[in-house]
Coordinates of C-alpha atoms in Angstrom, one line a residue:
M94 CA -14.1 17.0 -12.8
N95 CA -16.7 14.6 -14.3
P96 CA -15.5 11.1 -13.4
F97 CA -16.7 9.7 -16.8
R98 CA -14.4 12.2 -18.6
H99 CA -11.3 11.4 -16.5
P100 CA -8.3 10.3 -18.6
G101 CA -8.1 7.1 -16.5
V102 CA -11.4 5.8 -17.9
R103 CA -10.1 5.6 -21.5
H104 CA -10.4 1.9 -22.0
T105 CA -7.6 1.1 -24.4
P106 CA -4.9 3.9 -24.5
K107 CA -3.1 4.1 -27.8
Y108 CA 0.2 2.8 -26.3
D109 CA -1.1 0.5 -23.5
V110 CA 1.1 -2.5 -23.6
E111 CA -1.4 -4.5 -21.5
K112 CA -3.8 -4.3 -24.4
Q113 CA -1.4 -4.5 -27.3
S114 CA 1.4 -6.9 -28.1
H115 CA 4.0 -4.3 -28.9
S116 CA 5.9 -1.9 -26.6
A117 CA 4.2 1.2 -25.3
E118 CA 7.3 3.3 -25.8
K119 CA 8.0 2.1 -29.4
T120 CA 6.5 5.1 -31.1
V121 CA 6.2 7.7 -28.3
P122 CA 7.6 11.0 -29.4
N123 CA 9.3 13.7 -27.4
V124 CA 10.9 11.4 -24.8
T125 CA 14.3 12.2 -23.4
A126 CA 16.2 9.1 -22.3
S127 CA 19.5 9.0 -20.5
P128 CA 22.6 8.4 -22.5
A129 CA 23.0 4.9 -21.0
S130 CA 19.7 3.8 -22.6
T131 CA 20.9 4.1 -26.2
N132 CA 22.4 1.1 -28.1
D133 CA 21.5 -1.2 -25.3
P134 CA 21.4 -4.9 -25.9
S135 CA 18.2 -5.2 -23.9
L136 CA 16.4 -3.7 -26.9
D137 CA 15.9 -5.7 -30.2
S138 CA 15.9 -4.0 -33.5
S139 CA 12.2 -2.9 -33.1
G140 CA 12.7 -1.4 -29.7
Q141 CA 11.0 -4.2 -27.8
H142 CA 11.4 -4.7 -24.0
D143 CA 13.7 -7.5 -22.9
I144 CA 10.9 -9.1 -20.9
P145 CA 8.7 -11.6 -22.7
P146 CA 5.2 -10.5 -23.7
D147 CA 2.5 -10.9 -21.1
P148 CA 1.0 -14.4 -21.1
V149 CA -2.6 -14.8 -22.4
L150 CA -4.6 -15.9 -19.4
F151 CA -8.1 -15.2 -20.7
T152 CA -9.5 -16.7 -23.8
G153 CA -12.9 -17.4 -25.3
R154 CA -15.9 -16.5 -23.2
L155 CA -13.7 -15.4 -20.3
A156 CA -11.9 -12.9 -22.4
A157 CA -15.1 -11.6 -23.9
W158 CA -16.6 -11.2 -20.4
N159 CA -13.4 -9.4 -19.2
S160 CA -13.7 -7.1 -22.2
K161 CA -17.3 -6.2 -21.3
V162 CA -16.4 -5.4 -17.7
E163 CA -13.5 -3.1 -18.9
R164 CA -15.9 -1.3 -21.1
L165 CA -18.2 -0.3 -18.2
A166 CA -18.8 3.4 -18.1
G167 CA -16.3 5.1 -15.7
L168 CA -14.2 2.0 -15.1
E169 CA -10.4 2.3 -15.4
A170 CA -9.1 -0.6 -17.5
R171 CA -5.4 0.4 -17.2
G172 CA -3.3 -1.4 -14.7
I173 CA 0.4 -1.1 -14.0
T174 CA 1.3 0.2 -17.5
R175 CA 3.0 3.5 -17.6
V176 CA 0.8 6.6 -18.3
L177 CA 2.1 8.5 -21.3
H178 CA 2.1 12.3 -21.6
E179 CA -0.9 12.4 -24.0
E180 CA -3.0 10.4 -21.6
K181 CA -2.6 12.9 -18.7
H182 CA -4.8 15.9 -17.8
G183 CA -3.6 18.6 -20.2
G184 CA -1.0 16.5 -22.0
G185 CA 2.5 17.9 -22.2
L186 CA 6.0 16.3 -21.8
H187 CA 6.0 13.5 -19.2
E188 CA 8.6 13.0 -16.5
S189 CA 7.6 9.5 -15.4
G190 CA 4.0 8.3 -15.6
N191 CA 5.1 5.2 -13.6
R192 CA 3.4 3.8 -10.5
T193 CA 5.1 3.8 -7.1
M194 CA 6.2 0.2 -7.0
I195 CA 7.7 0.6 -10.6
L196 CA 9.8 3.5 -9.3
G197 CA 11.4 1.0 -6.9
R198 CA 12.9 -0.8 -9.9
Y199 CA 15.0 2.2 -10.7
V200 CA 17.0 1.8 -7.4
M201 CA 16.6 -1.9 -6.5
G202 CA 16.5 -3.4 -10.0
Y203 CA 13.9 -5.7 -11.5
W204 CA 14.2 -8.7 -9.2
P205 CA 15.0 -7.3 -5.7
S206 CA 12.2 -4.8 -6.0
K207 CA 9.7 -7.7 -5.9
L208 CA 10.4 -8.0 -2.2
V209 CA 9.2 -4.5 -1.6
C210 CA 6.1 -5.3 -3.7
V211 CA 5.2 -8.2 -1.5
L212 CA 5.7 -6.2 1.7
N213 CA 3.5 -3.4 0.3
Q214 CA 0.8 -5.9 -0.6
I215 CA 0.6 -7.3 2.9
Q216 CA 0.6 -3.8 4.5
Q217 CA -2.1 -2.4 2.2
I218 CA -4.5 -5.3 2.6
G219 CA -3.9 -5.2 6.3
F220 CA -4.9 -1.5 6.4
C221 CA -8.1 -2.2 4.5
I222 CA -9.0 -5.0 6.9
L223 CA -8.4 -2.9 10.0
G224 CA -10.7 -0.2 8.6
C225 CA -13.4 -2.7 7.8
I226 CA -13.3 -4.1 11.3
I227 CA -13.7 -0.7 13.0
S228 CA -16.4 0.3 10.5
G229 CA -18.2 -3.0 11.2
Q230 CA -18.1 -2.5 14.9
I231 CA -19.6 1.0 14.6
I232 CA -22.4 -0.2 12.3
S233 CA -23.2 -3.1 14.6
A234 CA -23.3 -0.9 17.7
V235 CA -25.6 1.7 16.0
N236 CA -27.9 -1.2 15.1
G237 CA -28.0 -2.3 18.7
G238 CA -26.2 -5.5 18.0
G239 CA -28.9 -6.8 15.7
L240 CA -26.4 -6.6 12.8
T241 CA -23.3 -8.6 13.5
I242 CA -19.8 -7.1 13.3
A243 CA -19.0 -9.5 10.4
A244 CA -22.0 -8.2 8.4
G245 CA -20.8 -4.6 9.1
C246 CA -17.4 -5.5 7.8
V247 CA -18.9 -6.9 4.6
I248 CA -20.8 -3.7 4.0
S249 CA -17.7 -1.6 4.5
A250 CA -15.5 -3.9 2.3
L251 CA -18.1 -3.9 -0.5
C252 CA -18.2 -0.1 -0.6
I253 CA -14.4 0.1 -0.6
G254 CA -14.1 -2.6 -3.3
L255 CA -16.7 -1.0 -5.5
I256 CA -14.9 2.4 -5.6
A257 CA -11.5 0.9 -6.0
T258 CA -12.6 -1.4 -8.8
F259 CA -13.9 1.5 -10.9
G260 CA -10.5 3.1 -10.5
I261 CA -8.8 6.4 -10.2
A262 CA -11.7 8.6 -11.5
M263 CA -14.1 7.3 -8.9
V264 CA -11.5 7.4 -6.1
H265 CA -10.7 11.1 -6.8
T266 CA -14.4 12.1 -7.1
Y267 CA -15.4 10.3 -3.9
E268 CA -12.4 11.6 -1.9
R269 CA -13.1 15.2 -3.0
Y270 CA -16.4 15.4 -1.2
A271 CA -16.6 12.5 1.3
F272 CA -14.4 14.1 4.0
I273 CA -16.8 17.1 4.5
P274 CA -19.6 15.3 6.4
Q275 CA -17.0 13.2 8.3
L276 CA -15.2 16.2 9.5
M277 CA -18.5 17.7 10.7
A278 CA -19.3 14.5 12.5
F279 CA -15.9 14.7 14.3
F280 CA -16.6 18.3 15.4
V281 CA -19.9 17.1 16.8
L282 CA -18.1 14.4 18.7
I283 CA -15.8 16.9 20.2
G284 CA -18.7 19.0 21.4
S285 CA -20.4 15.9 22.8
A286 CA -17.4 14.2 24.5
A287 CA -14.6 16.7 25.1
K288 CA -15.9 17.4 28.7
D289 CA -15.0 13.9 29.6
F290 CA -11.5 14.0 28.3
D291 CA -8.7 13.8 30.9
H292 CA -6.4 16.7 29.9
S293 CA -3.8 15.8 32.5
A294 CA -3.1 12.3 31.3
V295 CA 0.3 11.4 30.0
S296 CA 0.3 10.0 26.5
Q297 CA 2.3 6.8 25.7
G298 CA 2.3 4.7 22.6
T299 CA 4.2 3.1 19.8
A300 CA 5.2 4.7 16.5
G301 CA 2.7 5.4 13.8
V302 CA 2.5 3.4 10.6
I303 CA 3.4 4.9 7.2
I304 CA 2.4 3.4 3.8
A305 CA 3.9 4.1 0.4
N306 CA 1.9 4.6 -2.8
P307 CA 1.0 8.2 -3.4
A308 CA 2.4 8.2 -7.0
D309 CA -0.4 5.9 -8.0
L310 CA -2.9 8.6 -7.3
Y311 CA -1.0 11.3 -9.2
V312 CA -0.1 9.6 -12.5
Y313 CA -2.8 11.4 -14.5
Y314 CA -2.0 14.9 -13.1
P315 CA -0.9 17.5 -15.6
V316 CA 2.9 17.2 -16.1
D317 CA 3.3 20.9 -15.4
T318 CA 1.8 20.6 -11.9
P319 CA 4.4 22.3 -9.6
K320 CA 6.2 19.8 -7.4
Y321 CA 5.7 21.9 -4.3
I322 CA 2.0 21.7 -4.8
T323 CA 2.1 17.9 -5.1
F324 CA 4.3 17.6 -2.0
G325 CA 2.2 20.1 -0.1
M326 CA -1.0 18.3 -0.8
T327 CA 0.4 15.0 0.1
F328 CA 2.1 16.1 3.3
S329 CA -0.6 18.3 4.6
A330 CA -3.5 15.9 3.9
T331 CA -1.6 13.0 5.5
W332 CA -0.3 14.7 8.6
L333 CA -3.2 17.1 9.4
G334 CA -5.7 14.3 9.2
L335 CA -3.4 12.0 11.2
I336 CA -2.6 14.5 14.0
F337 CA -6.3 15.6 14.3
C338 CA -7.6 12.0 14.5
N339 CA -4.9 10.8 16.9
I340 CA -5.4 13.7 19.3
L341 CA -9.1 13.0 19.3
G342 CA -8.5 9.3 19.8
I343 CA -6.2 10.1 22.7
G344 CA -8.9 12.2 24.3
I345 CA -11.4 9.4 24.0
A346 CA -8.9 6.9 25.4
T347 CA -8.4 9.1 28.5
G348 CA -12.1 9.1 29.1
V349 CA -12.3 5.3 29.2
A350 CA -10.6 5.2 32.5
N351 CA -12.9 7.9 34.1
V352 CA -16.3 7.4 32.6
P353 CA -18.0 4.1 33.5
S354 CA -20.3 4.0 30.5
W355 CA -17.3 4.4 28.2
T356 CA -15.5 1.6 30.0
D357 CA -18.5 -0.7 29.5
A358 CA -18.8 0.2 25.9
Y359 CA -15.0 -0.3 25.3
E360 CA -15.3 -3.8 26.6
V361 CA -17.8 -4.5 23.8
S362 CA -15.8 -3.0 21.0
S363 CA -14.1 0.1 19.8
G364 CA -17.1 0.9 17.6
A365 CA -19.4 0.7 20.6
L366 CA -17.1 3.1 22.4
L367 CA -17.3 5.6 19.6
L368 CA -21.1 5.5 19.6
E369 CA -21.1 6.0 23.3
T370 CA -19.2 9.3 22.9
Y371 CA -22.3 10.6 21.2
R372 CA -24.6 9.7 24.1
G373 CA -27.3 12.3 24.7
L374 CA -27.7 13.1 21.0
G375 CA -30.2 10.4 20.2
G376 CA -30.6 9.4 16.6
F377 CA -28.5 12.2 15.4
G378 CA -25.6 10.8 17.4
G379 CA -26.1 7.4 15.7
L380 CA -26.1 9.2 12.3
C381 CA -22.8 10.8 13.1
A382 CA -21.4 7.4 14.1
V383 CA -22.5 5.9 10.8
I384 CA -20.9 8.8 8.9
I385 CA -17.6 8.2 10.7
A386 CA -17.9 4.5 9.9
L387 CA -18.1 5.4 6.3
G388 CA -14.8 7.2 6.9
S389 CA -13.3 3.7 6.5
V390 CA -14.4 3.8 2.9
T391 CA -12.7 7.2 2.4
N392 CA -9.5 6.1 4.1
N393 CA -9.2 2.6 2.5
A394 CA -10.5 3.0 -1.1
P395 CA -7.2 4.5 -2.2
F396 CA -5.3 1.7 -0.4
A397 CA -7.5 -0.9 -2.1
Y398 CA -6.9 0.8 -5.5
T399 CA -3.1 1.0 -5.1
A400 CA -3.0 -2.5 -3.6
A401 CA -4.4 -3.9 -6.9
I402 CA -1.8 -1.9 -8.8
T403 CA 0.9 -3.3 -6.5
F404 CA -0.2 -6.9 -7.1
Q405 CA 0.5 -6.3 -10.8
A406 CA 4.0 -5.0 -10.2
P407 CA 6.0 -8.2 -9.5
G408 CA 5.9 -9.5 -13.1
R409 CA 4.2 -10.3 -16.3
Y410 CA 2.0 -13.1 -15.0
A411 CA 0.6 -10.8 -12.3
K412 CA 0.3 -8.0 -14.8
A413 CA -1.8 -10.2 -17.2
I414 CA -4.5 -10.3 -14.6
P415 CA -6.8 -7.3 -15.0
R416 CA -6.6 -4.6 -12.3
W417 CA -10.3 -4.9 -11.5
M418 CA -9.9 -8.6 -10.6
W419 CA -7.1 -7.7 -8.2
C420 CA -9.4 -5.2 -6.6
I421 CA -11.9 -8.0 -6.0
F422 CA -9.2 -10.2 -4.6
V423 CA -8.1 -7.4 -2.2
T424 CA -11.7 -6.9 -1.1
I425 CA -12.0 -10.6 0.1
T426 CA -8.5 -11.1 1.5
Q427 CA -7.7 -10.8 5.2
L428 CA -4.2 -10.2 6.7
N429 CA -2.9 -8.6 10.0
F430 CA 0.9 -8.2 9.9
L431 CA 0.7 -4.4 10.1
P432 CA 3.1 -3.3 13.0
I433 CA 6.2 -5.0 11.6
M434 CA 5.3 -4.5 8.0
S435 CA 5.3 -0.7 8.3
Y436 CA 9.0 -0.5 9.0
W437 CA 10.0 -1.4 5.5
V438 CA 8.9 2.1 4.2
A439 CA 11.7 4.0 6.0
P440 CA 14.7 2.3 4.4
W441 CA 13.0 2.1 1.0
V442 CA 12.2 5.8 0.9
T443 CA 15.7 6.6 2.1
I444 CA 17.2 4.6 -0.8
L445 CA 14.9 6.4 -3.3
V446 CA 15.8 9.8 -2.0
E447 CA 19.6 9.1 -2.0
E448 CA 19.5 7.6 -5.5
H449 CA 17.6 10.6 -6.8
I450 CA 19.8 13.2 -5.3
L451 CA 23.3 11.7 -5.1
F452 CA 23.3 9.7 -8.3
H453 CA 21.0 11.6 -10.6
I454 CA 20.6 15.3 -9.6
V455 CA 24.3 15.7 -8.5
R456 CA 25.6 13.8 -11.5
G457 CA 23.2 15.5 -13.9
K458 CA 21.9 12.1 -15.2
P459 CA 18.1 11.9 -15.7
F460 CA 16.2 8.7 -15.1
D461 CA 15.4 6.7 -18.2
W462 CA 11.6 6.3 -17.8
L463 CA 11.4 4.2 -20.9
A464 CA 13.3 1.4 -19.1
W465 CA 10.6 0.4 -16.6
E466 CA 10.4 -3.1 -18.2
H467 CA 14.0 -3.4 -19.4
K468 CA 15.8 -5.6 -16.8
R469 CA 19.2 -4.9 -18.3
R470 CA 18.7 -1.2 -18.3
L471 CA 17.6 -1.1 -14.7
P472 CA 20.1 -1.3 -11.7
I473 CA 21.2 -4.7 -10.6
G474 CA 20.0 -3.8 -7.1
I475 CA 22.8 -5.4 -5.0
A476 CA 23.6 -2.2 -3.2
A477 CA 19.9 -1.3 -2.6
L478 CA 19.0 -4.8 -1.4
F479 CA 21.8 -5.0 1.1
A480 CA 21.2 -1.4 2.4
F481 CA 17.5 -2.2 2.6
L482 CA 18.1 -5.3 4.7
C483 CA 20.5 -3.4 7.0
G484 CA 17.8 -0.8 7.4
W485 CA 15.4 -3.6 8.5
A486 CA 18.0 -4.8 11.0
G487 CA 18.1 -1.2 12.5
A488 CA 14.3 -1.3 12.7
I489 CA 14.3 -4.6 14.6
I490 CA 16.7 -3.4 17.3
G491 CA 14.9 -0.1 17.6
M492 CA 11.2 -1.2 17.4
S493 CA 8.9 -1.1 20.4
Q494 CA 5.7 -3.1 20.0
V495 CA 3.4 -4.9 22.4
W496 CA 4.9 -8.3 21.5
Y497 CA 8.6 -7.2 21.1
Q498 CA 11.0 -4.5 22.2
G499 CA 14.4 -4.2 20.6
P500 CA 17.5 -3.8 22.8
V501 CA 18.1 -0.2 21.7
A502 CA 14.4 0.7 22.1
L503 CA 14.6 -0.5 25.7
K504 CA 17.2 2.1 26.5
V505 CA 15.0 5.1 25.4
G506 CA 13.5 7.0 28.4
G507 CA 12.4 5.1 31.5
Y508 CA 10.1 2.7 29.8
G509 CA 11.4 2.3 26.3
G510 CA 10.5 4.0 23.0
D511 CA 10.1 3.1 19.4
I512 CA 13.0 4.5 17.3
G513 CA 12.9 1.7 14.7
A514 CA 12.1 3.9 11.8
W515 CA 14.8 6.4 12.6
L516 CA 17.5 3.6 13.0
A517 CA 16.3 2.2 9.7
I518 CA 16.8 5.5 8.0
A519 CA 20.2 6.0 9.7
F520 CA 21.6 2.6 8.8
T521 CA 20.3 2.8 5.2
S522 CA 21.5 6.4 4.6
V523 CA 25.1 5.5 5.7
I524 CA 25.4 2.2 3.9
Y525 CA 23.7 2.8 0.5
P526 CA 25.8 5.6 -1.0
P527 CA 29.2 3.9 -0.9
L528 CA 27.8 0.6 -2.0
R529 CA 25.9 2.2 -4.9
Y530 CA 29.1 4.0 -6.0
L531 CA 31.0 0.7 -6.1
E532 CA 28.1 -1.0 -7.9
L533 CA 28.1 1.7 -10.6
K534 CA 31.9 1.6 -10.8
K535 CA 32.3 -2.2 -11.1
L536 CA 29.0 -3.2 -12.9
G537 CA 28.1 0.0 -14.7
R538 CA 24.4 0.1 -13.7

């Protein structure tokens, strides 16, 4: 796929409400809405949303400059606005076209879903910063310390920000090919360092971190793409890469205690340790280390892209700021709340799944995808918010981190274990269905 012909680089889609003053869905044909969406007071006589128009934040020269940037070849001007069926690969009847954080409005309502957006913003930026730090350490180590870690971080952040700023076409093109040399570099590392792994060591550690936003990367896919293919791609790409890299990381960690040169390198930085695992390969080993450092770009460019989309999700003022500006903001922002931030994903996904299955598939009621900016056509969100907070409570008593262990986590095994995500799922899955049933019965939406 030529990135310059990707649907995402069409600068002003015909129904893009970010670029036009009227509603994107006003004249869209072939859309099936749920019965509850008809004759709704949230629509005026012309079909407008019940949210005021986006404020005009850029005028005069600033607006002209923004227009020039958005017309750059290959740059995606679209932000949070829903992708319509004629704007996807191959066209066809759409099912959603909404971004991940917008889908949260369909279970938590317009206002409570903002909480999830904020949590996701913190987590996504944190992931990007972690990747930049590791990348900076590796680049500095390869340079013999002549280049500071901070300078290495800047190089990594600029590469991530550049790809994310140009948007979905560039992200997809880069991700399609960048993993190949990185995978080869990992296999070279195995051949160089596996002899020093301690295969008898017992593995201990905290739970992994999960991030939500895959829908942002699929919104331009053909609408007839089989769901099992989308699920299979997401699941296999996430877990195969995660398992492979974690096993390799565990192997390196076991060698730190047994190989003096690895111990010394680890005291310098994680990047220096990774370079040390290539010892004996000379300049080729340094090249492999740099390739792995660039893996930070591969891993974090999608996060930076979706983070910018997430920053537009809370409301019309945030949406009025162009996506590419949010990408620049993400590139220069630093946060590190990751361990506790990751637990919000479990209850949120649980609510999404239960809402979809129990209150839409079982009841035979489709989602009204036209209502993504209609506050009075979205759920009020009381049930979802309460269940979400209860899920967080379960996560707190079950989490096991370096700085905190919950009372239930302490009772797992002989030394404690992290079951925060599982308790969050359990609490949420039990609490949400009856509350949602009452919400629908008493409030009607």
